[in-house]
Amino acid sequence: MDFKEGFLFDTDKADGQYKKTADNTKLRKYLPEFQFTPFAQALKETCDWFVENYHRARK
């Protein structure tokens, strides 16, 4: 790239990505037996569902 123009930072705006930290304390309090689905399994189930339901999910 041959970019020769300058750039300007807008310091009036927040820097970085907005985030909201999650807390599952209430979930664990009210559903102590709750088990999270392992990530690999959840990803596979989600992808399988999407493939089977593509025609409805992408209308």
PDB file of N, CA and C in Angstrom, residues 4 7 9 15 20 23 28 33-34 38-39 45-46 51-55 59:
ATOM      1  N   LYS A   4      -0.448   7.762   1.825  1.00  0.00           N
ATOM      2  CA  LYS A   4       0.343   8.921   2.234  1.00  0.00           C
ATOM      3  C   LYS A   4      -0.459   9.928   3.058  1.00  0.00           C
ATOM      4  N   PHE A   7      -4.044  10.376   9.493  1.00  0.00           N
ATOM      5  CA  PHE A   7      -5.262   9.868  10.115  1.00  0.00           C
ATOM      6  C   PHE A   7      -5.474  10.618  11.418  1.00  0.00           C
ATOM      7  N   PHE A   9      -7.405  10.452  15.287  1.00  0.00           N
ATOM      8  CA  PHE A   9      -8.098   9.685  16.313  1.00  0.00           C
ATOM      9  C   PHE A   9      -9.169  10.562  16.943  1.00  0.00           C
ATOM     10  N   ASP A  15     -12.820   3.921  23.474  1.00  0.00           N
ATOM     11  CA  ASP A  15     -11.836   3.145  22.719  1.00  0.00           C
ATOM     12  C   ASP A  15     -12.081   1.661  22.966  1.00  0.00           C
ATOM     13  N   LYS A  20     -19.916  -6.554  27.629  1.00  0.00           N
ATOM     14  CA  LYS A  20     -20.749  -6.699  28.807  1.00  0.00           C
ATOM     15  C   LYS A  20     -20.394  -8.051  29.416  1.00  0.00           C
ATOM     16  N   ASP A  23     -22.382 -13.185  33.839  1.00  0.00           N
ATOM     17  CA  ASP A  23     -22.251 -13.840  35.136  1.00  0.00           C
ATOM     18  C   ASP A  23     -23.349 -14.893  35.229  1.00  0.00           C
ATOM     19  N   ARG A  28     -26.732 -20.751  38.273  1.00  0.00           N
ATOM     20  CA  ARG A  28     -26.238 -21.820  39.155  1.00  0.00           C
ATOM     21  C   ARG A  28     -27.033 -21.881  40.465  1.00  0.00           C
ATOM     22  N   GLU A  33     -28.246 -28.147  39.153  1.00  0.00           N
ATOM     23  CA  GLU A  33     -27.913 -29.372  38.415  1.00  0.00           C
ATOM     24  C   GLU A  33     -27.643 -29.108  36.933  1.00  0.00           C
ATOM     25  N   PHE A  34     -27.770 -27.858  36.505  1.00  0.00           N
ATOM     26  CA  PHE A  34     -27.586 -27.518  35.098  1.00  0.00           C
ATOM     27  C   PHE A  34     -26.178 -27.874  34.634  1.00  0.00           C
ATOM     28  N   PRO A  38     -20.782 -29.447  26.198  1.00  0.00           N
ATOM     29  CA  PRO A  38     -19.402 -29.249  25.746  1.00  0.00           C
ATOM     30  C   PRO A  38     -19.383 -28.522  24.395  1.00  0.00           C
ATOM     31  N   PHE A  39     -18.426 -27.640  24.212  1.00  0.00           N
ATOM     32  CA  PHE A  39     -18.405 -26.777  23.034  1.00  0.00           C
ATOM     33  C   PHE A  39     -18.408 -27.560  21.729  1.00  0.00           C
ATOM     34  N   GLU A  45     -23.964 -29.928  16.905  1.00  0.00           N
ATOM     35  CA  GLU A  45     -25.430 -29.923  16.899  1.00  0.00           C
ATOM     36  C   GLU A  45     -25.969 -28.683  16.188  1.00  0.00           C
ATOM     37  N   THR A  46     -25.345 -27.540  16.410  1.00  0.00           N
ATOM     38  CA  THR A  46     -25.775 -26.304  15.760  1.00  0.00           C
ATOM     39  C   THR A  46     -25.588 -26.385  14.254  1.00  0.00           C
ATOM     40  N   VAL A  51     -27.775 -27.102   8.725  1.00  0.00           N
ATOM     41  CA  VAL A  51     -27.786 -27.799   7.431  1.00  0.00           C
ATOM     42  C   VAL A  51     -29.180 -28.352   7.148  1.00  0.00           C
ATOM     43  N   GLU A  52     -29.805 -28.960   8.153  1.00  0.00           N
ATOM     44  CA  GLU A  52     -31.141 -29.538   7.973  1.00  0.00           C
ATOM     45  C   GLU A  52     -32.221 -28.469   7.779  1.00  0.00           C
ATOM     46  N   ASN A  53     -32.021 -27.297   8.342  1.00  0.00           N
ATOM     47  CA  ASN A  53     -33.051 -26.257   8.328  1.00  0.00           C
ATOM     48  C   ASN A  53     -32.667 -25.039   7.505  1.00  0.00           C
ATOM     49  N   TYR A  54     -31.700 -25.188   6.636  1.00  0.00           N
ATOM     50  CA  TYR A  54     -31.196 -24.056   5.853  1.00  0.00           C
ATOM     51  C   TYR A  54     -32.317 -23.347   5.094  1.00  0.00           C
ATOM     52  N   HIS A  55     -33.197 -24.128   4.498  1.00  0.00           N
ATOM     53  CA  HIS A  55     -34.277 -23.544   3.692  1.00  0.00           C
ATOM     54  C   HIS A  55     -35.203 -22.655   4.525  1.00  0.00           C
ATOM     55  N   LYS A  59     -34.557 -17.784   4.849  1.00  0.00           N
ATOM     56  CA  LYS A  59     -35.634 -17.214   4.028  1.00  0.00           C
ATOM     57  C   LYS A  59     -35.502 -15.737   3.927  1.00  0.00           C
TER      58      LYS A  59
END
